[in-house]
RNA sequence: GGGGGCGUGGUGAAGCCUGGAGUUCACGUCGGCCUGUCAAGCCGAAGAUCGCGGGUUCAAAUCCCGUCGUCCCCGCCA
């Protein structure tokens, strides 16, 4: 050994062209087959795997070591590359034409019996995978996901560097600006009783960079939001954050389209057509009932107001008279039983609708439905025509306030739709409203208060209809990210705070440092942030972002591997001027490392 | 905060509804045989407080209550 390099070649890269070469491999024992007079090993490293043959007759020493090898031993192998004997090539392996005849085998590090097998043959309980995540990362699925993530991020950097962006880091210990999501707080030792927050996004810092003359900024930014977990949400996650000066919305969208094209070219080997479709928020709500439509399938929402204008069906008439809407989708040929249709009704109710009216189109254009008897001939014909329905189609109709009908039809549509799992439908949703209506009917800001409204006067006079320069990127029904044109005029910013009900003094105390910055010649600027975990998880066909994160946390914020979070020692708490009180105080702070 | 699913040798599953001896299957582990295998094969063995606590019962993996862990969804995520 000594000065000799541990490895001369990567296991997965050996080919027939290497025949006759002496090579030195290092990797893990992926499998060992003992045929009684000859051993076959499969050696795996990050590049792939290759078969190694050990002949104890020719090499008694190597044979002795091979006898004791077990799965996942870390080993070094020296030997000659040779073509496999006639008829023994393995077409399923890229290295299947050759094998390495070992002359020397060294155990670099033995391995205990494994808590689960290193292959993708069976689903292993996720908590177990996370507890031994370093072993899970050796499995093909996770290894491939790490590679995909790395290549995706590299493609983003490549595209942005080519477009003249500069990567700048922003702090992760920042002032808390309690808006939106809950902050993750970090206590300060030097100022006991004071706290930093971890950034929910680099929002204000990237705007300061614009004021600082950076003009084209990007960052692969870790973000923290202390809200409940979902399959697409973790306590910490990663965004591609970008911002540009002297820029408008279309500049942002076009720059990002180039980034996405670069990523897809690398990860999927396809060239996406640009520009991506753009829907206004209004259009998206009308056609799909959501601001993140899955356009991999049709079933668009149709408005039936004209069909039922003056209807004798009192349920519909009453709703239309009081300003509600009657809308529906053609769910296509479902062949559903009564109970299946009732189950759809439950889905609609679960989304807030009072009822679902279903119609099955029969031969001759008549409708089978509990409410068919209330409808006139013209209404039946109108329904069939509006949905371009053919016999066998199931029509699902909801009548209520528009704000109730949209989510109900959205949920129904997603439930009955059959999206092509291989399709990738990127689109932009633009012109979001400034405010969205909460469940209780009150108006709440839909975006952060630095988002530029189309017209700040309209924002004050007609808040319900005011639009903002905010936009989202959507892929296959998932929100990948959002951005906006920012306010660069301090006067406008003050008006916006005012309209949002944030008093001058409050704005001053929370954001004074930022408002002052706006006063020193702020360039018009706009930007965006893309959820990298979400993007890669969809491209990898993974059901959740934990598969894309090397060391994720469980739904309760725990890490099964390290057991984080833990309590803190009395010494740590004392230094920080903190005391644990209430129920939490009863729990043992045993996990803390007193040596800290 | 709410609704739902899951928890059975090291791993994955079946068993649970309809209670009756820790029963079954595949993988892994350990030992033996085997000189061209590649999810090697064949033979044999070991390995479990059925997540935990309580209750019902003559009897609980199974039924009930609680609890812990985990996953999915609603709320929440400017």
XYZ file of C-alpha atoms (C1' of nucleotides) in Angstrom:
674
model
C 0.000 0.000 0.000
C 1.869 3.012 1.253
C 2.007 5.639 -1.438
C -0.137 3.639 -3.808
C -3.467 5.353 -4.466
C -6.366 3.468 -2.931
C -8.273 3.516 -6.169
C -7.205 3.609 -9.796
C -10.633 3.288 -11.411
C -14.300 3.716 -10.608
C -16.152 0.441 -10.374
C -19.059 1.469 -12.571
C -16.908 2.786 -15.394
C -14.955 -0.325 -16.360
C -15.679 -1.604 -19.859
C -14.366 -4.073 -22.392
C -11.881 -1.418 -23.473
C -10.185 -1.853 -20.093
C -9.523 -5.547 -20.758
C -6.055 -6.542 -19.644
C -5.511 -3.565 -17.329
C -4.503 -3.962 -13.705
C -6.899 -1.882 -11.594
C -7.388 -1.064 -7.970
C -10.954 -0.580 -6.813
C -12.355 0.628 -3.524
C -15.969 0.396 -2.505
C -18.558 -1.646 -0.687
C -19.460 -5.315 -0.964
C -22.891 -5.141 -2.587
C -23.159 -8.913 -2.716
C -21.044 -12.001 -2.228
C -21.744 -15.340 -3.866
C -19.806 -18.325 -2.603
C -19.987 -21.175 -5.100
C -17.765 -23.472 -3.112
C -14.707 -23.148 -5.289
C -15.002 -19.591 -6.467
C -16.315 -16.339 -5.015
C -18.145 -13.635 -6.900
C -18.282 -10.213 -5.305
C -20.141 -7.204 -6.586
C -18.235 -4.084 -5.598
C -20.232 -0.860 -5.502
C -18.938 2.669 -5.334
C -20.622 5.954 -6.174
C -20.093 5.327 -9.898
C -21.828 1.967 -10.042
C -20.938 -1.693 -9.605
C -18.706 -4.332 -11.080
C -18.224 -8.050 -10.551
C -15.044 -9.292 -8.925
C -13.994 -12.939 -9.115
C -11.837 -14.558 -6.458
C -10.294 -17.934 -7.160
C -8.925 -19.394 -3.910
C -6.887 -21.966 -5.858
C -4.987 -19.250 -7.650
C -4.914 -16.909 -4.653
C -5.281 -18.641 -1.305
C -4.759 -15.376 0.600
C -7.517 -13.601 -1.283
C -9.707 -16.653 -0.782
C -9.212 -16.495 2.974
C -10.357 -12.887 3.070
C -13.254 -13.528 0.716
C -14.526 -16.248 3.041
C -15.140 -13.711 5.785
C -16.469 -10.850 3.669
C -20.041 -9.771 4.342
C -22.429 -7.305 2.748
C -21.378 -3.661 2.980
C -17.831 -4.311 4.104
C -15.732 -1.462 2.779
C -12.949 -3.068 0.757
C -10.129 -2.465 -1.700
C -9.577 -4.908 -4.537
C -6.603 -5.226 -6.852
C -6.856 -7.304 -9.978
C -6.907 -7.585 -13.723
C -9.850 -6.633 -15.897
C -10.882 -9.482 -18.150
C -13.695 -10.258 -20.496
C -16.219 -12.601 -18.937
C -16.299 -16.157 -20.298
C -18.646 -16.845 -23.193
C -22.277 -16.868 -22.095
C -21.725 -15.338 -18.640
C -22.011 -11.645 -19.498
C -24.729 -9.806 -17.593
C -26.666 -7.508 -19.919
C -28.371 -5.843 -16.941
C -25.105 -4.324 -15.736
C -23.257 -1.565 -17.586
C -20.072 -3.381 -16.561
C -21.593 -6.773 -17.353
C -19.209 -7.683 -20.160
C -16.166 -7.720 -17.913
C -15.069 -8.704 -14.436
C -12.086 -8.072 -12.231
C -10.036 -11.127 -11.331
C -8.841 -10.244 -7.852
C -5.258 -10.831 -6.830
C -5.537 -8.924 -3.590
C -8.498 -8.066 -1.359
C -8.172 -5.769 1.631
C -10.845 -5.077 4.208
C -10.786 -1.327 4.787
C -13.599 -1.495 7.304
C -15.956 -4.325 8.232
C -19.708 -3.847 8.625
C -22.119 -5.124 11.239
C -25.236 -6.942 10.016
C -27.479 -4.268 8.540
C -30.747 -2.957 9.966
C -32.195 -3.198 6.468
C -31.005 -4.255 3.070
C -29.194 -1.886 0.756
C -31.416 -2.228 -2.280
C -34.755 -0.959 -3.506
C -36.465 -4.312 -3.407
C -38.665 -3.625 -0.439
C -40.118 -0.519 1.106
C -38.529 0.043 4.494
C -40.363 1.945 7.188
C -39.359 5.577 6.822
C -38.466 6.135 10.461
C -36.009 3.258 10.213
C -34.581 4.694 7.033
C -34.083 8.027 8.755
C -32.518 6.466 11.835
C -29.875 4.860 9.591
C -30.031 7.498 6.891
C -26.349 7.049 6.004
C -27.216 3.475 4.983
C -30.378 4.608 3.237
C -28.253 6.982 1.179
C -26.371 3.975 -0.201
C -29.582 2.635 -1.696
C -30.141 3.320 -5.397
C -33.196 5.493 -4.873
C -31.577 7.951 -2.486
C -28.242 7.891 -4.267
C -30.040 8.852 -7.482
C -31.995 11.593 -5.724
C -28.847 13.161 -4.308
C -27.271 13.141 -7.746
C -30.392 14.662 -9.295
C -30.522 17.399 -6.712
C -26.871 18.250 -7.193
C -27.195 18.318 -10.965
C -30.358 20.383 -10.750
C -28.691 22.985 -8.569
C -25.605 22.981 -10.803
C -27.853 23.600 -13.820
C -29.487 26.520 -12.023
C -26.118 28.058 -11.246
C -24.936 27.477 -14.811
C -27.952 29.198 -16.306
C -27.902 32.124 -13.896
C -24.161 32.699 -14.222
C -24.611 32.695 -17.994
C -27.375 35.261 -17.573
C -25.064 37.486 -15.569
C -26.336 36.795 -12.080
C -24.087 36.956 -9.068
C -24.346 34.581 -6.135
C -24.489 36.434 -2.836
C -25.057 35.014 0.620
C -27.317 36.634 3.165
C -27.364 36.034 6.909
C -29.289 33.235 8.531
C -29.348 34.856 11.962
C -31.553 37.850 11.419
C -34.006 40.156 13.038
C -37.425 38.620 13.530
C -40.094 40.256 11.399
C -43.178 38.430 12.649
C -45.353 38.373 9.554
C -46.723 35.324 7.851
C -45.225 32.115 9.095
C -43.921 31.520 12.588
C -40.234 32.340 12.986
C -37.662 29.895 14.255
C -36.006 31.775 17.117
C -32.408 31.539 18.287
C -31.513 32.987 21.672
C -28.587 35.372 21.954
C -25.979 34.714 24.643
C -24.359 38.123 24.364
C -27.720 39.797 24.758
C -29.689 37.585 27.091
C -33.397 37.879 26.507
C -32.894 38.828 22.858
C -33.434 36.516 19.925
C -32.415 36.138 16.350
C -34.809 34.605 13.863
C -33.847 32.230 11.093
C -35.002 33.666 7.758
C -38.313 32.550 6.255
C -36.700 33.776 3.055
C -33.939 36.259 2.229
C -36.645 38.709 1.093
C -35.555 41.984 2.641
C -31.845 41.265 2.352
C -32.080 40.651 -1.355
C -33.950 43.905 -1.718
C -31.128 45.588 0.203
C -28.736 44.018 -2.300
C -30.671 45.734 -5.082
C -30.362 49.021 -3.234
C -26.684 48.111 -2.848
C -26.276 48.014 -6.617
C -25.969 44.248 -7.115
C -28.527 44.295 -9.962
C -28.583 40.522 -10.563
C -28.609 38.362 -7.458
C -29.193 34.713 -6.774
C -28.702 32.371 -3.870
C -29.362 28.762 -3.025
C -30.946 29.803 0.241
C -31.929 27.725 3.223
C -35.244 28.948 4.614
C -37.026 28.200 7.872
C -40.739 28.276 8.627
C -42.071 26.956 11.871
C -45.409 25.649 10.634
C -46.904 22.176 10.571
C -45.268 19.682 8.245
C -46.757 18.281 5.053
C -45.424 15.985 2.408
C -44.117 19.077 0.616
C -43.157 21.126 3.681
C -40.283 20.845 6.135
C -39.068 23.062 8.929
C -36.088 23.958 6.793
C -36.058 23.878 3.036
C -34.094 25.292 0.138
C -35.043 27.928 -2.361
C -33.447 29.238 -5.481
C -33.801 32.916 -4.685
C -33.333 35.529 -7.383
C -33.776 39.268 -7.688
C -32.983 41.828 -10.352
C -32.921 45.592 -10.673
C -34.321 47.656 -13.530
C -36.485 44.699 -14.139
C -40.127 43.898 -14.508
C -42.255 40.840 -14.250
C -41.576 39.517 -17.719
C -37.822 39.758 -17.181
C -38.185 37.598 -14.085
C -40.349 35.023 -15.812
C -38.060 34.806 -18.822
C -34.931 34.430 -16.701
C -36.558 31.659 -14.701
C -37.838 29.915 -17.780
C -34.246 29.675 -18.951
C -33.250 28.235 -15.589
C -36.023 25.631 -15.689
C -35.177 24.738 -19.282
C -31.561 24.167 -18.254
C -32.589 21.985 -15.313
C -34.995 19.897 -17.386
C -32.441 19.519 -20.136
C -30.041 18.055 -17.611
C -32.362 15.968 -15.445
C -34.842 14.823 -18.062
C -32.936 15.307 -21.285
C -35.799 17.262 -22.787
C -36.107 20.742 -24.189
C -39.090 22.603 -22.758
C -40.877 25.042 -24.980
C -40.933 28.616 -23.731
C -42.640 30.799 -22.818
C -44.639 28.762 -20.312
C -48.388 29.365 -20.415
C -49.522 32.338 -18.356
C -52.863 32.420 -16.649
C -54.177 35.281 -14.651
C -55.301 34.389 -11.176
C -58.888 35.125 -12.201
C -58.623 32.859 -15.216
C -57.062 30.083 -13.201
C -59.800 30.256 -10.576
C -62.527 30.303 -13.221
C -61.156 27.423 -15.265
C -59.680 25.219 -12.552
C -60.981 26.495 -9.220
C -57.460 26.914 -7.866
C -54.409 29.140 -8.179
C -52.201 26.100 -8.838
C -53.960 24.178 -11.580
C -52.888 20.763 -12.783
C -53.244 21.145 -16.539
C -52.103 17.642 -17.384
C -55.763 16.859 -17.928
C -58.764 18.876 -19.096
C -62.068 18.806 -17.240
C -62.169 22.547 -17.116
C -64.852 24.265 -15.094
C -67.826 25.626 -17.063
C -70.165 28.327 -15.856
C -73.840 27.421 -16.077
C -75.276 30.814 -15.139
C -76.670 31.309 -18.639
C -78.147 27.808 -18.778
C -79.965 28.219 -15.509
C -80.919 31.886 -15.767
C -84.612 31.834 -14.943
C -84.609 28.174 -13.979
C -87.539 26.697 -12.173
C -85.200 24.613 -10.042
C -85.429 26.567 -6.850
C -82.112 25.490 -5.362
C -80.199 26.911 -8.349
C -82.475 29.902 -8.793
C -82.062 30.984 -5.200
C -78.306 30.839 -5.380
C -78.152 32.707 -8.674
C -80.515 35.378 -7.344
C -78.344 35.970 -4.309
C -75.212 36.469 -6.380
C -73.915 32.898 -6.290
C -72.808 30.803 -9.223
C -73.664 27.437 -10.737
C -70.619 25.734 -12.187
C -69.440 22.260 -12.965
C -67.086 19.900 -14.697
C -67.551 17.038 -17.120
C -65.908 14.139 -15.316
C -66.185 11.983 -18.434
C -67.376 8.383 -18.586
C -67.185 7.237 -14.962
C -69.694 4.378 -14.870
C -70.214 5.123 -11.197
C -72.803 3.480 -9.009
C -75.115 5.500 -6.854
C -72.771 5.048 -3.902
C -69.777 6.090 -5.997
C -71.597 9.266 -6.981
C -72.562 9.878 -3.377
C -68.897 9.532 -2.451
C -68.138 12.371 -4.866
C -70.808 14.358 -3.057
C -68.945 13.799 0.187
C -65.753 15.110 -1.387
C -67.578 18.253 -2.464
C -69.005 18.676 1.004
C -65.593 18.109 2.527
C -64.435 21.099 0.510
C -67.217 23.252 1.893
C -70.012 22.831 -0.649
C -73.508 22.241 0.662
C -74.312 19.725 -2.038
C -73.198 18.197 -5.308
C -75.597 17.777 -8.213
C -74.569 14.973 -10.526
C -75.931 14.109 -13.934
C -75.193 11.029 -15.999
C -75.833 11.608 -19.690
C -77.984 8.899 -21.248
C -78.505 7.828 -24.844
C -80.725 10.382 -26.541
C -79.395 13.273 -24.480
C -81.530 12.764 -21.400
C -80.018 12.989 -17.913
C -80.102 10.555 -15.033
C -79.978 12.534 -11.812
C -81.900 13.037 -8.593
C -82.570 16.609 -9.690
C -83.334 15.891 -13.360
C -87.049 16.131 -12.713
C -86.673 19.788 -11.758
C -85.005 20.752 -15.019
C -86.639 21.930 -18.208
C -85.783 20.551 -21.617
C -83.764 23.600 -22.545
C -81.724 23.326 -19.380
C -80.949 19.678 -20.049
C -79.907 20.535 -23.573
C -77.890 23.491 -22.286
C -76.025 21.304 -19.821
C -75.163 18.735 -22.470
C -74.083 21.434 -24.881
C -72.020 23.427 -22.372
C -70.032 20.358 -21.429
C -69.959 18.941 -24.964
C -71.184 15.826 -23.187
C -71.747 12.471 -24.813
C -73.765 9.531 -23.483
C -72.035 8.012 -20.468
C -70.438 11.248 -19.278
C -70.863 12.263 -15.656
C -71.449 15.965 -15.011
C -70.679 17.340 -11.564
C -72.306 20.640 -10.681
C -71.983 22.794 -7.583
C -74.095 25.861 -6.822
C -72.987 28.273 -4.135
C -70.930 31.406 -3.619
C -68.084 31.518 -6.105
C -65.628 31.206 -3.216
C -67.194 27.899 -2.219
C -67.755 26.472 -5.682
C -64.137 26.901 -6.794
C -62.428 24.779 -4.128
C -65.175 22.151 -4.315
C -64.806 21.729 -8.065
C -61.018 21.857 -7.741
C -61.056 18.966 -5.335
C -63.514 16.987 -7.433
C -61.488 17.631 -10.534
C -58.284 16.441 -8.941
C -60.070 13.415 -7.544
C -61.510 12.217 -10.818
C -58.759 13.424 -13.146
C -56.202 11.113 -14.690
C -53.034 13.149 -15.123
C -50.344 11.664 -17.326
C -47.680 10.815 -14.747
C -44.887 11.519 -17.221
C -46.173 14.923 -18.306
C -44.612 18.133 -17.000
C -46.882 21.168 -17.226
C -45.200 24.330 -16.086
C -47.237 27.509 -16.053
C -47.291 30.961 -14.541
C -50.185 32.373 -12.596
C -50.028 36.164 -12.684
C -51.981 39.146 -11.400
C -52.827 37.840 -7.977
C -55.238 39.916 -5.949
C -53.741 42.108 -3.258
C -56.084 40.624 -0.689
C -57.672 37.264 -0.326
C -60.884 36.588 1.474
C -60.499 34.613 4.672
C -63.067 32.040 5.754
C -64.832 34.637 7.886
C -65.095 36.977 4.919
C -62.426 39.388 6.115
C -59.659 40.501 3.772
C -56.102 39.443 4.445
C -52.999 40.376 2.454
C -52.216 37.615 -0.020
C -48.525 38.463 -0.219
C -45.875 40.209 1.793
C -46.291 43.964 2.196
C -43.393 44.769 -0.170
C -45.351 43.517 -3.172
C -46.181 46.226 -5.654
C -49.904 46.723 -6.286
C -51.039 47.507 -9.829
C -52.474 50.735 -8.472
C -52.037 51.793 -4.894
C -55.090 54.057 -5.072
C -57.269 51.183 -6.207
C -55.793 49.108 -3.419
C -57.269 51.590 -0.993
C -60.563 52.285 -2.712
C -61.455 48.826 -3.999
C -59.395 46.346 -2.010
C -61.482 43.371 -3.020
C -60.621 43.780 -6.699
C -57.164 45.295 -6.488
C -54.431 43.301 -8.194
C -50.767 43.058 -7.399
C -47.659 42.359 -9.434
C -47.332 38.947 -7.853
C -46.922 35.675 -9.707
C -46.502 31.975 -9.013
C -44.778 29.163 -10.860
C -46.867 25.981 -10.967
C -45.855 22.486 -12.046
C -48.436 19.700 -12.331
C -50.680 21.272 -9.733
C -47.913 22.095 -7.267
C -46.839 25.592 -6.359
C -43.116 25.684 -7.006
C -42.551 29.242 -5.995
C -43.660 32.810 -6.151
C -42.349 36.255 -6.761
C -43.335 39.799 -7.336
C -42.393 43.215 -8.489
C -41.374 45.054 -5.327
C -42.273 48.473 -4.144
C -39.290 50.772 -4.694
C -40.985 54.069 -3.796
C -41.001 54.775 -0.053
C -44.181 56.811 -0.402
C -45.987 53.877 -1.993
C -44.572 51.584 0.653
C -46.006 53.811 3.373
C -49.412 53.890 1.694
C -49.395 50.119 1.464
C -48.599 49.755 5.141
C -51.361 52.214 5.877
C -53.898 50.305 3.795
C -52.793 47.038 5.347
C -53.576 48.561 8.699
C -49.984 48.775 9.860
C -49.643 52.047 11.695
C -46.733 54.376 10.972
C -45.153 53.809 14.332
C -45.538 50.068 13.990
C -44.083 50.043 10.486
C -41.288 52.247 11.734
C -40.446 50.011 14.655
C -40.589 46.808 12.668
C -39.267 47.860 9.290
C -37.794 51.302 9.903
C -34.350 50.102 8.903
C -35.762 48.868 5.621
C -37.961 51.882 4.952
C -34.956 54.127 5.404
C -33.005 52.058 2.892
C -35.751 52.633 0.322
C -35.086 56.376 0.590
C -31.592 56.290 -0.898
C -32.326 55.786 -4.554
C -33.921 52.371 -4.805
C -33.956 50.883 -8.293
C -37.166 49.289 -9.515
C -36.678 45.604 -8.866
C -38.427 42.270 -8.961
C -37.653 38.690 -8.108
C -38.722 35.185 -7.381
C -37.996 32.123 -5.279
C -38.306 28.513 -6.431
C -38.688 25.640 -3.980
C -35.814 23.380 -4.950
C -36.974 20.424 -2.867
C -40.397 20.514 -4.480
C -39.069 20.895 -7.999
C -36.614 18.016 -7.695
C -39.110 15.766 -5.904
C -41.588 16.144 -8.757
C -38.919 15.621 -11.407
C -37.756 12.494 -9.588
C -41.305 11.207 -9.269
C -41.038 11.201 -5.489
C -44.156 11.504 -3.324
C -42.602 13.885 -0.793
C -39.662 16.234 -0.348
C -38.044 14.124 2.359
C -36.809 11.858 -0.423
C -34.908 14.819 -1.828
C -33.461 15.973 1.498
C -30.499 13.967 2.788
C -31.385 14.386 6.448
C -35.004 15.476 6.799
C -37.132 15.674 9.908
C -40.301 13.811 10.747
C -43.707 15.414 10.975
C -43.082 16.360 14.609
C -39.795 18.018 13.757
C -37.624 15.213 15.077
C -34.511 13.696 13.551
C -34.585 9.954 14.309
C -30.840 9.730 13.653
C -29.522 12.349 16.078
C -32.644 12.568 18.237
C -32.817 16.312 17.736
C -34.331 18.387 19.188
C -33.160 17.890 22.736
C -33.453 19.822 25.937
C -30.713 22.182 26.994
C -28.557 21.858 30.073
C -29.079 24.126 33.046
C -25.735 25.764 32.226
C -26.740 26.484 28.639
C -30.051 27.926 29.741
C -28.456 30.037 32.420
C -25.981 31.512 29.940
C -28.855 32.447 27.673
C -30.964 33.805 30.488
C -33.693 31.303 29.688
C -35.945 29.151 31.830
C -38.152 26.348 30.621
C -41.608 26.606 32.119
C -44.969 24.873 32.073
C -45.459 21.374 30.728
C -42.193 21.420 28.837
C -40.300 21.903 32.095
C -41.435 18.481 33.255
C -39.620 16.783 30.418
C -36.100 15.646 31.018
C -33.469 17.729 29.308
C -31.359 14.596 29.165
C -30.474 14.841 25.497
C -28.438 17.944 25.971
C -24.706 17.675 25.878
C -23.572 19.421 29.037
C -20.157 19.960 27.516
C -21.980 21.940 24.814
C -56.248 22.433 16.888
C -59.137 18.491 13.962
C -59.920 13.826 10.796
C -57.830 9.266 9.014
C -54.066 5.107 8.126
C -50.087 2.261 10.150
C -47.018 -0.165 14.449
C -46.288 -8.479 14.355
C -38.392 -12.151 14.755
C -33.060 -7.833 11.700
C -36.432 -6.216 7.000
C -41.156 -6.445 4.347
C -45.884 -8.608 4.556
C -50.194 -11.962 6.035
C -52.921 -13.045 10.559
C -56.972 -8.706 13.577
C -63.156 -7.785 10.992
C -65.455 -13.159 13.297
C -60.713 -13.847 20.496
C -58.651 -20.128 21.375
C -50.766 -22.679 21.898
C -46.326 -16.825 18.370
C -49.012 -19.590 13.138
C -47.434 -18.455 7.756
C -44.646 -16.406 3.353
C -40.420 -13.730 1.154
C -35.730 -11.330 2.212
C -31.700 -10.991 5.669
C -28.448 -13.435 9.662
C -25.620 -17.958 11.302
C -23.786 -23.037 9.884
C -23.103 -26.874 5.995
C -22.763 -28.352 0.623
C -21.600 -26.622 -4.126
C -15.865 -24.051 -9.561
C -19.578 -19.327 -13.631
C -22.841 -16.974 -10.280
C -25.179 -12.206 -10.707
C -32.203 -11.238 -6.246
C -27.043 -17.675 -7.178
C -28.902 -22.575 -5.709
C -29.726 -26.700 -2.159
C -29.900 -28.388 3.179
C -30.239 -26.933 8.274
C -30.577 -23.478 12.482
C -31.229 -19.292 15.399
C -34.048 -15.110 15.995
C -40.560 -12.109 18.818
C -42.213 -9.095 25.954
C -47.221 -8.791 18.503
C -45.042 -0.188 20.164
C -46.300 0.821 25.531
C -50.060 0.955 29.694
C -54.797 -0.304 31.364
C -59.631 -2.747 30.711
C -63.251 -6.700 29.014
C -62.916 -12.182 28.926
C -61.941 -18.734 31.259
C -58.685 -16.895 27.212
C -56.331 -10.814 23.734
C -51.560 -9.770 18.314
C -57.049 -9.846 17.595
C -62.301 -6.370 21.172
C -62.467 -1.492 24.241
C -59.934 2.902 26.520
C -55.547 5.661 27.002
C -50.669 6.745 25.450
C -46.202 7.007 22.351
C -44.119 6.910 17.472
C -44.900 7.564 12.304
C -47.420 8.812 7.670
C -51.534 11.336 4.842
C -55.187 15.187 4.835
C -57.976 19.861 6.832
C -56.563 24.177 9.569
C -51.852 26.801 9.428
C -47.721 28.056 5.670
C -47.900 37.242 4.637
